[in-house]
GROMACS .gro file of C-alpha atoms in nm:
model
  153
    1MET     CA    1  14.339   8.747   9.312
    2LEU     CA    2  13.984   8.900   9.435
    3ASP     CA    3  14.047   9.319   9.489
    4THR     CA    4  13.903   9.412   9.889
    5THR     CA    5  13.945   9.764   9.812
    6LEU     CA    6  13.605   9.925   9.835
    7PRO     CA    7  13.542  10.197   9.604
    8PRO     CA    8  13.472  10.569   9.731
    9GLY     CA    9  13.096  10.711   9.816
   10TYR     CA   10  13.106  10.225   9.903
   11LEU     CA   11  12.746  10.223  10.098
   12GLY     CA   12  12.723   9.881  10.232
   13ALA     CA   13  12.736   9.476  10.175
   14ALA     CA   14  12.342   9.394  10.111
   15HIS     CA   15  12.278   9.145  10.464
   16LEU     CA   16  12.277   8.750  10.376
   17HIS     CA   17  11.992   8.731  10.676
   18PRO     CA   18  11.766   9.038  10.569
   19LEU     CA   19  11.472   9.106  10.788
   20PRO     CA   20  11.189   9.152  10.535
   21LEU     CA   21  11.038   9.456  10.537
   22HIS     CA   22  10.739   9.375  10.392
   23LEU     CA   23  10.595   9.702  10.180
   24PRO     CA   24  10.227   9.661  10.060
   25LEU     CA   25  10.263   9.674   9.681
   26LEU     CA   26   9.997   9.812   9.476
   27PRO     CA   27   9.871   9.532   9.208
   28VAL     CA   28   9.884   9.823   8.923
   29ARG     CA   29  10.125   9.965   8.772
   30ALA     CA   30  10.185  10.333   8.832
   31THR     CA   31  10.005  10.502   8.493
   32CYS     CA   32  10.051  10.922   8.475
   33GLY     CA   33   9.805  11.002   8.291
   34PHE     CA   34   9.407  10.886   8.392
   35PRO     CA   35   9.425  10.666   8.735
   36SER     CA   36   9.304  10.260   8.730
   37PRO     CA   37   8.997  10.105   8.852
   38ALA     CA   38   9.230   9.868   8.937
   39GLU     CA   39   9.331  10.042   9.228
   40ASP     CA   40   9.032   9.920   9.411
   41PHE     CA   41   9.161   9.574   9.481
   42TYR     CA   42   9.420   9.618   9.674
   43GLY     CA   43   9.458   9.329   9.935
   44SER     CA   44   9.651   9.329  10.223
   45GLN     CA   45   9.865   9.011  10.076
   46ASP     CA   46  10.032   9.263   9.819
   47VAL     CA   47  10.380   9.358   9.929
   48LEU     CA   48  10.665   9.388   9.869
   49ASP     CA   49  10.996   9.320  10.043
   50ILE     CA   50  11.266   9.513   9.842
   51ASN     CA   51  11.579   9.315   9.903
   52GLN     CA   52  11.405   9.011   9.706
   53ARG     CA   53  11.363   9.313   9.406
   54VAL     CA   54  11.716   9.355   9.390
   55VAL     CA   55  11.941   9.170   9.609
   56ARG     CA   56  12.004   8.866   9.421
   57ASN     CA   57  12.319   8.748   9.518
   58PRO     CA   58  12.408   8.886   9.853
   59VAL     CA   59  12.719   8.730   9.917
   60ALA     CA   60  12.817   8.905   9.624
   61THR     CA   61  12.556   9.241   9.610
   62PHE     CA   62  12.722   9.605   9.714
   63TYR     CA   63  12.534   9.948   9.765
   64VAL     CA   64  12.755  10.269   9.616
   65GLU     CA   65  12.621  10.593   9.622
   66ALA     CA   66  12.709  10.722   9.324
   67ASP     CA   67  12.884  11.086   9.311
   68THR     CA   68  12.845  11.374   9.193
   69GLY     CA   69  12.957  11.389   8.830
   70THR     CA   70  12.655  11.427   8.545
   71SER     CA   71  12.780  11.169   8.314
   72MET     CA   72  12.567  10.913   8.365
   73VAL     CA   73  12.287  11.143   8.294
   74GLU     CA   74  12.154  11.019   8.076
   75PHE     CA   75  12.149  10.631   8.153
   76GLY     CA   76  11.961  10.725   8.447
   77ILE     CA   77  12.270  10.761   8.675
   78PHE     CA   78  12.158  11.081   8.897
   79PRO     CA   79  12.463  11.252   9.114
   80GLY     CA   80  12.338  11.089   9.476
   81ASP     CA   81  12.197  10.792   9.369
   82THR     CA   82  12.227  10.498   9.518
   83LEU     CA   83  12.376  10.189   9.279
   84VAL     CA   84  12.317   9.808   9.396
   85VAL     CA   85  12.646   9.614   9.252
   86ASP     CA   86  12.637   9.240   9.159
   87ARG     CA   87  13.027   9.071   9.173
   88SER     CA   88  12.887   8.783   9.067
   89LEU     CA   89  12.769   8.844   8.750
   90THR     CA   90  12.965   8.867   8.398
   91ALA     CA   91  12.867   9.229   8.243
   92ARG     CA   92  12.851   9.207   7.939
   93HIS     CA   93  12.824   9.412   7.562
   94GLY     CA   94  12.564   9.748   7.737
   95ASP     CA   95  12.560   9.661   8.100
   96ILE     CA   96  12.586   9.937   8.348
   97VAL     CA   97  12.978   9.858   8.523
   98MET     CA   98  13.148   9.890   8.751
   99VAL     CA   99  13.523   9.892   8.706
  100CYS     CA  100  13.910   9.968   8.869
  101TRP     CA  101  14.065  10.216   8.666
  102GLU     CA  102  14.365  10.374   8.653
  103GLY     CA  103  14.362  10.417   9.029
  104GLY     CA  104  13.989  10.486   9.082
  105PHE     CA  105  13.642  10.341   9.111
  106THR     CA  106  13.422  10.432   8.755
  107VAL     CA  107  13.043  10.333   8.659
  108LYS     CA  108  13.044  10.352   8.287
  109GLN     CA  109  12.816  10.135   7.978
  110LEU     CA  110  13.091   9.878   7.908
  111ARG     CA  111  13.046   9.829   7.468
  112LEU     CA  112  13.263   9.596   7.288
  113ARG     CA  113  13.365   9.638   6.934
  114ALA     CA  114  13.593   9.541   6.750
  115GLY     CA  115  13.709   9.303   6.945
  116ARG     CA  116  13.783   9.579   7.260
  117TYR     CA  117  13.682   9.743   7.471
  118GLU     CA  118  13.502  10.075   7.500
  119LEU     CA  119  13.358  10.266   7.832
  120HIS     CA  120  13.062  10.490   7.700
  121SER     CA  121  12.933  10.776   7.981
  122GLY     CA  122  12.595  10.904   7.880
  123ASN     CA  123  12.702  11.191   7.750
  124PRO     CA  124  12.808  11.278   7.398
  125ALA     CA  125  13.089  11.497   7.519
  126ASN     CA  126  13.253  11.266   7.668
  127ALA     CA  127  13.512  11.072   7.471
  128PRO     CA  128  13.460  10.703   7.559
  129ILE     CA  129  13.748  10.543   7.748
  130LEU     CA  130  13.913  10.324   7.492
  131VAL     CA  131  14.058  10.005   7.695
  132PRO     CA  132  14.396   9.902   7.528
  133GLU     CA  133  14.424   9.554   7.359
  134ASP     CA  134  14.681   9.516   7.657
  135VAL     CA  135  14.546   9.678   7.918
  136GLU     CA  136  14.330   9.384   8.132
  137LEU     CA  137  14.007   9.586   8.214
  138ASP     CA  138  13.949   9.496   8.563
  139VAL     CA  139  13.508   9.506   8.613
  140TRP     CA  140  13.406   9.513   9.020
  141GLY     CA  141  13.079   9.416   8.932
  142VAL     CA  142  12.767   9.562   8.697
  143VAL     CA  143  12.535   9.772   8.827
  144THR     CA  144  12.146   9.671   8.832
  145TRP     CA  145  11.979   9.931   9.044
  146SER     CA  146  11.965  10.226   9.076
  147PHE     CA  147  11.742  10.455   9.401
  148ARG     CA  148  11.691  10.843   9.378
  149LYS     CA  149  11.538  11.029   9.670
  150GLN     CA  150  11.271  11.202   9.497
  151LEU     CA  151  11.144  11.372   9.829
  152ARG     CA  152  11.315  11.763   9.732
  153ARG     CA  153  11.367  11.821  10.143
   0.00000   0.00000   0.00000
């Protein structure tokens, strides 16, 4: 049976047919050191549609906001980040997943050890959640992207 419960912080589903939002895409990777001479070769045809970049399966992709917890910071997920969650993907060892656990939603790294699932936070001070063998783990989706606002005002 498909779980239709929506997690706290649910921001909405990816649109099936979003209007394209073509933003300029520089043909270089940004360095944090010296500027690149390739910046002089930017053309108006170099564009990026963020939906095409992050959404693989629109009918199964949702956005959710990370809460105020900091247990996933070491994995690059900070409080308030927007997470892109794809429900069509099969979770694998090492994936960051959103799971239904003990009546709520949580985001953790999925690990398979000795035939058992473990849910790890990025904070070593937090013990992993060891999923009992007789409990079926309800993986709601795989986190494929996260976005963080950089502007501090």
